[in-house]
XYZ file of C-alpha atoms in Angstrom:
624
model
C 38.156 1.925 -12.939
C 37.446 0.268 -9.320
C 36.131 -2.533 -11.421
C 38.192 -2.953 -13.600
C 40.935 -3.988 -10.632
C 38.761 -5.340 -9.177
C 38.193 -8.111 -12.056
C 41.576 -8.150 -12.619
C 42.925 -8.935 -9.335
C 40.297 -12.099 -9.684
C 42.122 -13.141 -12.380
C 45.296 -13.058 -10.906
C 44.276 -15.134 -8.424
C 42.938 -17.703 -10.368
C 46.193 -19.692 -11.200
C 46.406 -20.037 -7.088
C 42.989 -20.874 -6.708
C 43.138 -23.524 -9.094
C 45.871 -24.675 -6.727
C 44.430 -25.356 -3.783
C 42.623 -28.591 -2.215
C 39.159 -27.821 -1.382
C 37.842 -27.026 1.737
C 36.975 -29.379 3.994
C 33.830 -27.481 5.964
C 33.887 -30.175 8.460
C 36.630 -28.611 10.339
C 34.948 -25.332 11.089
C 31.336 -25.657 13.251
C 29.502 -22.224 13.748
C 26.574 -21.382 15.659
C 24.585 -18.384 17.135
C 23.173 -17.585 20.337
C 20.113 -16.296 21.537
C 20.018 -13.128 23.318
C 19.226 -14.006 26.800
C 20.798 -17.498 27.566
C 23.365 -18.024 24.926
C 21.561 -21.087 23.900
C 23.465 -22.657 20.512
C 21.923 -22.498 17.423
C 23.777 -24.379 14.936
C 23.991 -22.867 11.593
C 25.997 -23.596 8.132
C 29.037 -22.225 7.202
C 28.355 -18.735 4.757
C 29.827 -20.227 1.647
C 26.499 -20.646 -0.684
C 27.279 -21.272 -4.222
C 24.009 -19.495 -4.837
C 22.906 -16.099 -5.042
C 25.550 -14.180 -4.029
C 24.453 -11.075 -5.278
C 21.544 -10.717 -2.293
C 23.640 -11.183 0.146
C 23.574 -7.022 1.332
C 21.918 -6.242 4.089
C 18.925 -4.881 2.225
C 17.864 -8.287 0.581
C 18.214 -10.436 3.386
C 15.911 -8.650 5.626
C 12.826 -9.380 2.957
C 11.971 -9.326 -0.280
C 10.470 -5.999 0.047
C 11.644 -2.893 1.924
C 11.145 0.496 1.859
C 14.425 2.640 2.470
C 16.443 5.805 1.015
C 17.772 4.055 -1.978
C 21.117 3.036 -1.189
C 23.353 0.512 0.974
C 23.083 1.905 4.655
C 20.043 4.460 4.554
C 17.332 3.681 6.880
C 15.037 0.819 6.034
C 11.521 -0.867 7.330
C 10.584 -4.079 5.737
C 7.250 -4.132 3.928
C 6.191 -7.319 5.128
C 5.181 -6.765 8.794
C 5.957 -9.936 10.241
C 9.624 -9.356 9.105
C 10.205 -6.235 10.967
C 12.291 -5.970 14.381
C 10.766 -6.107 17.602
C 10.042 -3.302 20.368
C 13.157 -1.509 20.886
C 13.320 0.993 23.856
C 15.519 2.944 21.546
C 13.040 3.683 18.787
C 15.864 5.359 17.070
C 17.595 2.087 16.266
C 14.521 0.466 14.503
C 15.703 1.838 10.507
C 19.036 0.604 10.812
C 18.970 -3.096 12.650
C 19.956 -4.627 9.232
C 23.154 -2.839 9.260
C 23.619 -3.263 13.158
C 26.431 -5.808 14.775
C 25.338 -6.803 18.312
C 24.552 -10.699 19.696
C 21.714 -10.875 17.707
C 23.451 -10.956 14.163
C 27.083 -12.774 15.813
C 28.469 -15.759 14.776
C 30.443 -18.026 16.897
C 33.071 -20.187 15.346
C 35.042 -23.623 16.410
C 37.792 -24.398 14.241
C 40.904 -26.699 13.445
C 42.696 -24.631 11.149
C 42.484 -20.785 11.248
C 39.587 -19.606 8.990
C 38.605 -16.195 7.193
C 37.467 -14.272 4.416
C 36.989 -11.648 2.830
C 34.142 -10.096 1.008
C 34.478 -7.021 -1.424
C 30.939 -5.940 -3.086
C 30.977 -2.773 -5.288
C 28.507 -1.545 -7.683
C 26.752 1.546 -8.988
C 27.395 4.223 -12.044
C 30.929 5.666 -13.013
C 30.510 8.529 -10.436
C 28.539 6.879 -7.605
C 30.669 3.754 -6.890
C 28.906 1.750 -3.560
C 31.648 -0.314 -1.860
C 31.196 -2.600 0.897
C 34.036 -4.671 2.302
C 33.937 -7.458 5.111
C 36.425 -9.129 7.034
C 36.469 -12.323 9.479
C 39.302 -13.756 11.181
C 39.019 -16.771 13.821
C 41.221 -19.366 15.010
C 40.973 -21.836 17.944
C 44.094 -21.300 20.682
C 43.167 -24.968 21.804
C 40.177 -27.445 21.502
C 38.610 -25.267 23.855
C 38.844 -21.671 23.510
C 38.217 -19.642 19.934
C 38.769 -16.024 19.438
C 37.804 -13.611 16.754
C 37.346 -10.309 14.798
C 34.915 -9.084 12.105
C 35.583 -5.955 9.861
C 32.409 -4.521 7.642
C 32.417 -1.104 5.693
C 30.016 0.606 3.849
C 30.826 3.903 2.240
C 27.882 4.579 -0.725
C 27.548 8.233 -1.988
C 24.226 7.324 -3.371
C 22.939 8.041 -6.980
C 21.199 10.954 -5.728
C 22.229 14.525 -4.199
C 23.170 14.729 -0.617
C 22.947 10.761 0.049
C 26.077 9.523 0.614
C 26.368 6.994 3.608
C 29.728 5.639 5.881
C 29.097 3.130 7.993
C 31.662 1.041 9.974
C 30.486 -1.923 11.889
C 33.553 -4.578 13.988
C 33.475 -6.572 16.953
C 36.020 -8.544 18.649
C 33.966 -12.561 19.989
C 35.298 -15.401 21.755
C 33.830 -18.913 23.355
C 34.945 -21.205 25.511
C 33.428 -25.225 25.807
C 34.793 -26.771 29.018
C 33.803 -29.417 31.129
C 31.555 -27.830 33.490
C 32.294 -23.723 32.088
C 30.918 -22.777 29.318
C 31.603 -18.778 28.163
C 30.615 -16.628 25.497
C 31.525 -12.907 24.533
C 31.458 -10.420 22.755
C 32.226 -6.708 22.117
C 30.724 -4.918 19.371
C 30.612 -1.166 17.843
C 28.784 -0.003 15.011
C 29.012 4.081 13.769
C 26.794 4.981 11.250
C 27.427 8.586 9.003
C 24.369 9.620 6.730
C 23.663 12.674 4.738
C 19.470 13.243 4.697
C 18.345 14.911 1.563
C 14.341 14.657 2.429
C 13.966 13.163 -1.239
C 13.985 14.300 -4.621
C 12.125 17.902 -4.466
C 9.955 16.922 -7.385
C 8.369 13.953 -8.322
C 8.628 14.180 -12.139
C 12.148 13.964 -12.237
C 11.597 10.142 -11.892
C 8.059 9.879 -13.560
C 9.089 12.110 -16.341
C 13.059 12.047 -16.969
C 14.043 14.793 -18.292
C 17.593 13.942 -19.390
C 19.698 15.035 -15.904
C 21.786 12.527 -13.965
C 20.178 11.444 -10.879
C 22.994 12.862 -9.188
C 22.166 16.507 -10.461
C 18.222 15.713 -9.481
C 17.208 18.408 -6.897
C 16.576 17.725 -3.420
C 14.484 18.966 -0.452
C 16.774 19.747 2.601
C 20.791 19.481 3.513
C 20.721 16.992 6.671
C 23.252 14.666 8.583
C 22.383 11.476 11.041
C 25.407 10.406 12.849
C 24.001 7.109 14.968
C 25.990 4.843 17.006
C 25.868 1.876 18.696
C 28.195 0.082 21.347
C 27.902 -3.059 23.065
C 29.283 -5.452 25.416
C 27.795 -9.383 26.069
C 29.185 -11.918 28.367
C 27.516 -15.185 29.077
C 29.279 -17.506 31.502
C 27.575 -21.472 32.570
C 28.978 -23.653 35.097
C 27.140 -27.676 35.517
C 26.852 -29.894 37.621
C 26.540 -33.379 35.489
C 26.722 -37.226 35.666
C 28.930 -39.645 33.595
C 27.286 -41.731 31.226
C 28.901 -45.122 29.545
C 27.999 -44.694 25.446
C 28.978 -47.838 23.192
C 30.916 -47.243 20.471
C 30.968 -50.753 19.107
C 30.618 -54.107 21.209
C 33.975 -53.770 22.261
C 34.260 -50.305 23.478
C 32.903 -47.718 25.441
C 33.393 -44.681 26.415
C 32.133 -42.193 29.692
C 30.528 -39.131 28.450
C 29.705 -35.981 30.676
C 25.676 -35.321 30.674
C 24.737 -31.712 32.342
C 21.974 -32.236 34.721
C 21.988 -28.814 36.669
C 22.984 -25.858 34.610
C 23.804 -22.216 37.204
C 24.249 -19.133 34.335
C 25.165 -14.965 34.067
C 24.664 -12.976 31.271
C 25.854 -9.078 31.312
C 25.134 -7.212 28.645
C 25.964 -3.321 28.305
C 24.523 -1.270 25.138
C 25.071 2.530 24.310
C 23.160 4.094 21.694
C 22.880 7.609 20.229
C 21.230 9.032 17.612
C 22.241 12.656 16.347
C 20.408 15.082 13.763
C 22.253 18.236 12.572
C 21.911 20.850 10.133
C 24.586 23.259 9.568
C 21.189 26.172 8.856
C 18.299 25.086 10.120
C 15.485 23.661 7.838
C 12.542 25.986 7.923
C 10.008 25.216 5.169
C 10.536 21.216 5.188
C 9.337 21.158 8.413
C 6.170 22.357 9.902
C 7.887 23.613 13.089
C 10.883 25.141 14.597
C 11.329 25.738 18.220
C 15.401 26.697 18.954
C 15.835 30.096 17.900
C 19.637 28.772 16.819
C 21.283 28.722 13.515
C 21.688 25.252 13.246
C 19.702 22.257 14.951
C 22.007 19.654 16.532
C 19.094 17.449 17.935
C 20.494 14.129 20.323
C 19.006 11.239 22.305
C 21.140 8.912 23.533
C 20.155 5.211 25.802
C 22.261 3.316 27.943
C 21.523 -0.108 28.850
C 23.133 -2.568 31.511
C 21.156 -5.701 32.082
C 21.970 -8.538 34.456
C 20.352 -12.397 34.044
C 20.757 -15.202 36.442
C 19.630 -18.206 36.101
C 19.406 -22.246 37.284
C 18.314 -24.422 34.468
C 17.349 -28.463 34.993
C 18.462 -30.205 31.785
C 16.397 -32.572 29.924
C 18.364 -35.774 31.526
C 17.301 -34.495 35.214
C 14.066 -36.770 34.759
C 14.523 -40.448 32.977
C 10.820 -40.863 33.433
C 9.720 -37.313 31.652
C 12.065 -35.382 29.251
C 12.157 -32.191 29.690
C 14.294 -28.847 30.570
C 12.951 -26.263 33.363
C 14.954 -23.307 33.143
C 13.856 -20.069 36.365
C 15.602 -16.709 35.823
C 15.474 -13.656 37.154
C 16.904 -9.880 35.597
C 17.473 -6.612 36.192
C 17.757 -3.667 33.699
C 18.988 -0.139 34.197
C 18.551 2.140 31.700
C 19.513 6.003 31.481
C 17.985 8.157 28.568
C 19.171 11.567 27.213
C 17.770 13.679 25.517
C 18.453 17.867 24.653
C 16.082 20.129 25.325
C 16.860 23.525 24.449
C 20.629 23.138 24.476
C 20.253 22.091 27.730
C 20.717 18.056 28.402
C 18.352 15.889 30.396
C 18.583 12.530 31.875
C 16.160 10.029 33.514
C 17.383 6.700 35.011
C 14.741 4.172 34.984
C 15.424 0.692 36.540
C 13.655 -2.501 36.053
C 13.484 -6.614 37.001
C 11.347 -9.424 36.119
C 11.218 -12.934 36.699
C 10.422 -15.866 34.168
C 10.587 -19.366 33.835
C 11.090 -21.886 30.923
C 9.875 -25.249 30.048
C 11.414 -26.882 27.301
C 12.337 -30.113 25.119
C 15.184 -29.704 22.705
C 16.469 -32.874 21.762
C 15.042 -35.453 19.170
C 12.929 -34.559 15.779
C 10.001 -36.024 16.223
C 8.272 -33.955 19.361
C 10.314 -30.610 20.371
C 8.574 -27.643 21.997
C 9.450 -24.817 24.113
C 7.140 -22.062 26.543
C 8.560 -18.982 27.761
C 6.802 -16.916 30.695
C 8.096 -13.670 31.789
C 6.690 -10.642 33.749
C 7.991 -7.404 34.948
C 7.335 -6.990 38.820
C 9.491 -3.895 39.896
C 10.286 -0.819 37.361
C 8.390 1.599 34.849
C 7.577 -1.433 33.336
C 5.618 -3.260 36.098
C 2.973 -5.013 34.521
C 4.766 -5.960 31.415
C 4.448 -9.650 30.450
C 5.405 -12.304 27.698
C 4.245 -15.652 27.403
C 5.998 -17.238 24.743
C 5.552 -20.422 22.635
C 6.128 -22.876 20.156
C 5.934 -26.768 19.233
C 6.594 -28.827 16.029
C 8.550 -31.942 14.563
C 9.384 -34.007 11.807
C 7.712 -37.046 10.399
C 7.681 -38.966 7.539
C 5.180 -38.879 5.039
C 6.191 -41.757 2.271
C 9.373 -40.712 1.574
C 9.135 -37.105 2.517
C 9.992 -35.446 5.429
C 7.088 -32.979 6.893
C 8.021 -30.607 8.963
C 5.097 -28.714 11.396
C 5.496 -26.438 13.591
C 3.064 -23.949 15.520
C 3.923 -20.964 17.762
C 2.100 -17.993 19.222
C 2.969 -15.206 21.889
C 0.408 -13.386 24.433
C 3.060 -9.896 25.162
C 1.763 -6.827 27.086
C 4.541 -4.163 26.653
C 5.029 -0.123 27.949
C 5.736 2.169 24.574
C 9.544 3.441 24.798
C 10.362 6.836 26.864
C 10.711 8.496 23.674
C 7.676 7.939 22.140
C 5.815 9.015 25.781
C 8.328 12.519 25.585
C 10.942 13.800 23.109
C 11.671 17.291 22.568
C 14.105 18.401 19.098
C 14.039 21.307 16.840
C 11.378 20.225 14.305
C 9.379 17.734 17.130
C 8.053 17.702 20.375
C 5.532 15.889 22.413
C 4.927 14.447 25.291
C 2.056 11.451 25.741
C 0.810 9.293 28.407
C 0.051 5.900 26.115
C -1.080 3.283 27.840
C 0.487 -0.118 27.142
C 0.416 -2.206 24.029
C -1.476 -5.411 23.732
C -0.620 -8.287 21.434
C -1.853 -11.590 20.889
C 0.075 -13.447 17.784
C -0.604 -17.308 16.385
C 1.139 -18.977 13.367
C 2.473 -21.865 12.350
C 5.127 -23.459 9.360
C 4.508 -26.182 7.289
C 7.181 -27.694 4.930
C 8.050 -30.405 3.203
C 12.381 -29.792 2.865
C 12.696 -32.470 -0.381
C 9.921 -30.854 -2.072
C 11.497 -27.433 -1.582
C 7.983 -25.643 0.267
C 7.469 -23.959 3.200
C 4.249 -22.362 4.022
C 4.233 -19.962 7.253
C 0.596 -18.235 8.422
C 0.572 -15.733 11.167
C -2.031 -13.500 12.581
C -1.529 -10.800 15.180
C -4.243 -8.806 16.958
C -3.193 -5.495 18.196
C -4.239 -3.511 20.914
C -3.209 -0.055 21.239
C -0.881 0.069 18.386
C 1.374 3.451 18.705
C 2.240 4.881 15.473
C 3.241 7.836 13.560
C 0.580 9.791 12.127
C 0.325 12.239 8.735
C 2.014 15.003 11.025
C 4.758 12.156 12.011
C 3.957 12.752 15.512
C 3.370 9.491 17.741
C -0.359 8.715 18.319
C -2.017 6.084 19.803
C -4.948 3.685 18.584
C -7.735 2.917 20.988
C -9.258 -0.037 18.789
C -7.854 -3.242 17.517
C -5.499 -3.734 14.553
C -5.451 -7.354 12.828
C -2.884 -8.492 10.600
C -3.416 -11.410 8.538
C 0.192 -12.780 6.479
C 0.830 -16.109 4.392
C 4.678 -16.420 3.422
C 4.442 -19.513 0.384
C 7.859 -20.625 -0.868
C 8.139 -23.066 -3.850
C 10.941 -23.984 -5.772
C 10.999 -25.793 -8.842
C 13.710 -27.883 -10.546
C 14.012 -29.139 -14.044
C 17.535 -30.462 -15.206
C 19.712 -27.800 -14.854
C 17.077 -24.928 -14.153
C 15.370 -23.727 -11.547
C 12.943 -21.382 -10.627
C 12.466 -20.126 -7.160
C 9.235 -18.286 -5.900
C 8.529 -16.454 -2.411
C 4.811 -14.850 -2.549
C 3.718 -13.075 0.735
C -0.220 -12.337 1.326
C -1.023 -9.396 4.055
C -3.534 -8.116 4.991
C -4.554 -5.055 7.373
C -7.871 -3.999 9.232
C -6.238 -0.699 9.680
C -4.636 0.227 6.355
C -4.897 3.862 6.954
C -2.929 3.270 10.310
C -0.782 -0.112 9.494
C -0.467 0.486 5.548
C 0.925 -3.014 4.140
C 1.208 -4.485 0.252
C -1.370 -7.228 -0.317
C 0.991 -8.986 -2.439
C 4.914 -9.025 -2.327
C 6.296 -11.441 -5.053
C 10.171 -12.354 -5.431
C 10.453 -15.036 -8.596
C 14.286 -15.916 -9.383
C 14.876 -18.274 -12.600
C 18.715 -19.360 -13.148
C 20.571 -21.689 -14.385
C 23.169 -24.057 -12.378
C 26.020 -26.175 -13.821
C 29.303 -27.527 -13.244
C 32.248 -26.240 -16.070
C 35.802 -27.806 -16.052
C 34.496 -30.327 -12.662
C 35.279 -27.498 -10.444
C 33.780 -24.309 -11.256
C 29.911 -23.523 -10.319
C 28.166 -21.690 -12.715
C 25.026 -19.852 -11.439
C 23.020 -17.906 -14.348
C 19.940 -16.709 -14.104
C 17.280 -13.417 -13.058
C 15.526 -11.957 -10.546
C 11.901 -10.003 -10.260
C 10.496 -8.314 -6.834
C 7.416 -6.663 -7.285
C 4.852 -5.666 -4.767
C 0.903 -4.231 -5.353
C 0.182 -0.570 -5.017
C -0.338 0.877 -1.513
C -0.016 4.447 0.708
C 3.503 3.319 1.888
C 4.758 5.152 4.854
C 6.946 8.089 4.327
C 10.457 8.705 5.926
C 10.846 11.795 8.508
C 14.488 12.800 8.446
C 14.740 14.724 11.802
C 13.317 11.919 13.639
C 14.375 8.608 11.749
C 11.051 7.326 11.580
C 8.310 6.339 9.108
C 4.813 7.704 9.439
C 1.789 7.598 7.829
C 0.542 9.086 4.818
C -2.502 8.855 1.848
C -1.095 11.099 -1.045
C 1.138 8.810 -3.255
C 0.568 5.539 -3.635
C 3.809 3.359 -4.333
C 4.236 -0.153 -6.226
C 2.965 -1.637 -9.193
C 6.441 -1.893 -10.515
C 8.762 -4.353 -11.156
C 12.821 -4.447 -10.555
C 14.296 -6.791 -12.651
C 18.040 -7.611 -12.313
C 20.466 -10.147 -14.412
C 22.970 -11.587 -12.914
C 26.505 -14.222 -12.570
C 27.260 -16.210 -10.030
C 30.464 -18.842 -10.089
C 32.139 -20.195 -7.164
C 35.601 -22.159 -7.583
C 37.259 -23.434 -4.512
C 37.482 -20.978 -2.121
C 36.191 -18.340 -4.248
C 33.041 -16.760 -4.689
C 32.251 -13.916 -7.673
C 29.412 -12.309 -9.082
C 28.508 -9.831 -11.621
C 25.123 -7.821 -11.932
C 23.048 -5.776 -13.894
C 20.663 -4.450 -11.107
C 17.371 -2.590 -12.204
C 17.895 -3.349 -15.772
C 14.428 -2.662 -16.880
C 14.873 0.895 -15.884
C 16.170 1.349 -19.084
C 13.333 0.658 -20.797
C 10.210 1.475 -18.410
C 10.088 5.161 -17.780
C 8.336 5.309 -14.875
C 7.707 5.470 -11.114
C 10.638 3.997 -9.610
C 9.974 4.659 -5.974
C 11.000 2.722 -2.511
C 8.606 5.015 -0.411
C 7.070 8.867 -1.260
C 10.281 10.778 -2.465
C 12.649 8.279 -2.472
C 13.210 6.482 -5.418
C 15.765 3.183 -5.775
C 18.898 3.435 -7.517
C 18.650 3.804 -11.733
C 20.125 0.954 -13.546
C 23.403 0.532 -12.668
C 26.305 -2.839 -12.747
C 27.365 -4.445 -9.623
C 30.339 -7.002 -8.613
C 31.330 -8.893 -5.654
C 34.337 -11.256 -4.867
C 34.624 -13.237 -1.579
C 37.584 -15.256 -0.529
C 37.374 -17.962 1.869
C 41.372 -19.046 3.953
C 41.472 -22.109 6.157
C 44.944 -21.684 7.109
């Protein structure tokens, strides 16, 4: 019935649609920031005409991931080079897709107030999966922009004890003076799961036997609540020269250049991870320490980290150009933990110093090195050096694009993989830190629609979770070999695009990875009536067959294991894309060769995806 309105209110609105001038996108700029410096990244407005229907949270990490089975369950990418980073809150790791903080923001500068919003719903007559976002921003003057984002998830699942409510807002703002420059932004994400521990038996999926996935049994009755706050507030003033520019040979005009750049960036983050169960789990899990009736296991991290820093722009030398950026920062962090009912705490505090040498501006030669090391804290000893170079140049009359980049990073393993203590888990290590040396580069060619990207990381005493999902550390070298090749090819009105990703791992029974991930999507494009866009077309992902990690409920993590072998199976999906003005709608048949290939259908051991099942999305774009 939800679809059903749903449609219907589309059609409603089409009379106004048809109404309305098209946008112009030149009067709204956006642009992210990176974490530490709130350098600008431009990037394009998000209104693609194009393949609406992957943009969830789940496709756009990869093209292959291993999670629960529906929207907001925990998720690791099975391509390694596309998974997050070292977080000292190892808790976080299976739900960074899902997370808003400065990494995913978008910053806005507009003329006319712009917004949308984005309604996605799919699944089968009792398991609807809605997800609704929401943007508002305007521009109080040709300085200063404020706004909000909105995004809810709430996704029973097609299986027993599943169901997921997530909420995610923030409230952002930037200001572009003169000499100040600020950007900020407050964020908070709550996350609500039920944990199930997968389907109890195996050939309930391998060999259906005519039950609704919904009435499929299940291992364990579980709930994850996990939350995550957090505050960011960059602030720039310069010091700059003025600069005559000629507009034509009549005119010119001053402009302000930057020279001597004096920045602060605070950042505050709160996480917390809870695991409860309402009678505790006895024969899922190898151990129980609390003699309670119920396990309420919480960790909880608190973050508040302080950057200053002097940067020399690239016009401070004529002669040489070239940016010089020196900071210096300061973390506190205090971790929590229960243990036994009773709660513990541990304030650690720690600073580093870094420099930066760097040239952004022109296409032909840009590059940019990054040196950091920790010289006061836990972390003493921990060091990055960071970098990368490329350009463009013309090759007849393509454009080449090559770029290389490489990191040398010595890190200390998180608190709570040296000591945790829960209901089910327990340990308490002394790893020693973790070594690794990574090289890659890119090579495209944009008009010919290719990109190749090679990377290969060495690591050195790789921490992991083992068969027992218990943290262990490897005293020998791990290599990692990947090859991301994206082609596209165009004939008329159809086109077929193809992502193929090569791994390979020295240490598959420690750092399991798919030798091959393919992701092949054939449509076809058009133009009906001179205004709407017409996207038809289907989808394959497929990866080979490998020991893919399992999920541990209690913990959050994925560990190790050489039992079941997953992959070897296609998931097809059909699909409808058309865009008209300022709207964007989709329809989808998602999984549709379920209905004919009775077999294993599994994300990781346990968990399989979602049956076959139709999906729909609408998005409105307002500039006023």
């Amino acid at each position: 019935m939800r679809k059903i309105i749903i449609f219907y209110i589309f059609l409603l609105n089409f009379s106004y649609i048809f109404s309305q001038v098209p946008p112009n996108y030149r009067f709204v700029k956006t642009w992210k920031v990176s974490d530490r410096f709130a350098v600008v990244d431009s990037i394009p407005v998000d209104t693609m005409h194009l393949n609406f229907q992957d943009e969830n949270p789940i496709d756009r990490l990869s093209i292959s991931n291993s999670y629960n089975g529906n929207l907001g369950s925990p998720i690791q990418s099975k391509l390694y080079f596309n998974r997050p980073a070292n977080n000292d809150f190892i808790f976080s790791n299976a739900y960074c897709p899902y997370i808003m903080d400065i990494q995913h923001a978008t910053f806005y500068n507009t003329k006319t107030p712009f917004s949308y919003l984005n309604y996605k719903t799919g699944g089968t007559s009792y398991r609807d999966e809605d997800n609704i976002k929401f943007l508002f921003t305007s521009n109080v003057n040709n300085k200063l922009n404020v706004g909000t984002t909105l995004d809810y998830i709430f996704a029973p699942g097609e299986y027993n004890l599943q169901a997921v409510n997530r909420f995610s807002g923030s409230l952002f703002g930037s200001f572009n003076g003169k000499h100040y420059v600020a950007t900020a932004m407050f964020a908070t994400n709550t996350l609500k799961g039920q944990e199930n521990g997968g389907v109890a038996d195996a050939t309930y999926i391998t060999e259906p036997k005519g039950i609704a996935s919904k009435d499929i049994p299940t291992s364990i009755t579980g709930y994850t609540n996990y939350k995550q706050s957090s505050i960011f507030y960059n602030h720039q003033y310069s010091i700059g020269i003025e600069r005559p520019f000629r507009i034509n040979e009549d005119s010119v005009r001053m402009d302000y250049v930057p020279v001597t750049r004096f920045a602060h960036t605070f950042k505050y983050d709160n996480l917390s991870k809870r695991y409860l169960e309402n009678t505790v789990e006895k024969t899922f899990y190898k151990n129980t320490y609390q003699n309670g009736t119920m396990t309420n296991d919480t960790a909880t991290l608190q973050t508040v980290t302080n950057n200053v820093s002097v940067a020399l722009e690239e016009e401070f030398n004529k002669w040489m150009a070239f940016g010089l950026t020196a900071f210096v920062e300061n973390e506190i962090q205090q971790f929590h933990f229960l243990v036994d009912t009773v709660l513990n705490k541990k304030t650690e505090s720690n600073t580093k110093l870094g420099g930066i040498l760097s040239k952004q501006r022109g296409n032909i030669f840009r590059y940019n090195v990054l040196g950091e090391i920790d010289l006061l804290g836990y972390k003493t000893g921990d060091f990055l050096l960071d970098g990368n170079i490329g350009g463009f140049f013309k090759l007849w009359k393509d454009s080449i694009s090559l770029t290389a980049n490489g990191f040398i990073r010595s890190n200390e393993p998180s608190y709570f993989l040296q000591s945790y203590q829960s209901n089910h888990f327990r340990w308490n290590n002394n790893f020693g830190k973790i070594y690794r040396t990574n090289v890659g580069g890119i090579f495209s060619i944009p008009t010919r629609s290719f990109a190749l990207n090679v990377s290969i990381e060495n690591i050195t005493k790789y921490v992991y979770f083992n068969s027992e999902a218990l943290p262990t550390q490897f005293d020998g070298n791990i290599q990692v070999l990947s090859a991301n090749l994206k082609q596209d090819f165009h004939l008329g009105k159809f086109s077929l695009e193809n992502n193929v990703v090569y791994q390979v791992s020295s240490q598959q029974n420690i750092l399991p990875l798919p030798t091959l991930a393919l992701f092949h999507n054939l449509y076809f494009k058009d133009l009906w009536f001179k205004v709407l866009s017409v996207q038809l077309g289907a989808n394959v992902r497929y990866h080979t067959a490998y020991y893919a990690p399992a999920y541990m409920p209690a913990t959050g993590q994925f560990y190790s294991q050489t039992n079941v072998k997953i992959g070897n199976y296609p998931v097809v999906n059909l699909y409808a894309n058309l865009h008209l003005k300022r709207t964007r709608f989709f329809v989808e048949y998602y999984h549709i060769n379920q209905l004919f290939m009775n077999t294993a259908y599994f994300s990781m051991p346990n968990y399989p995806i979602n049956p076959a099942n139709f999906k729909m999305g609408l998005s409105w774009n307002f500039y006023d």
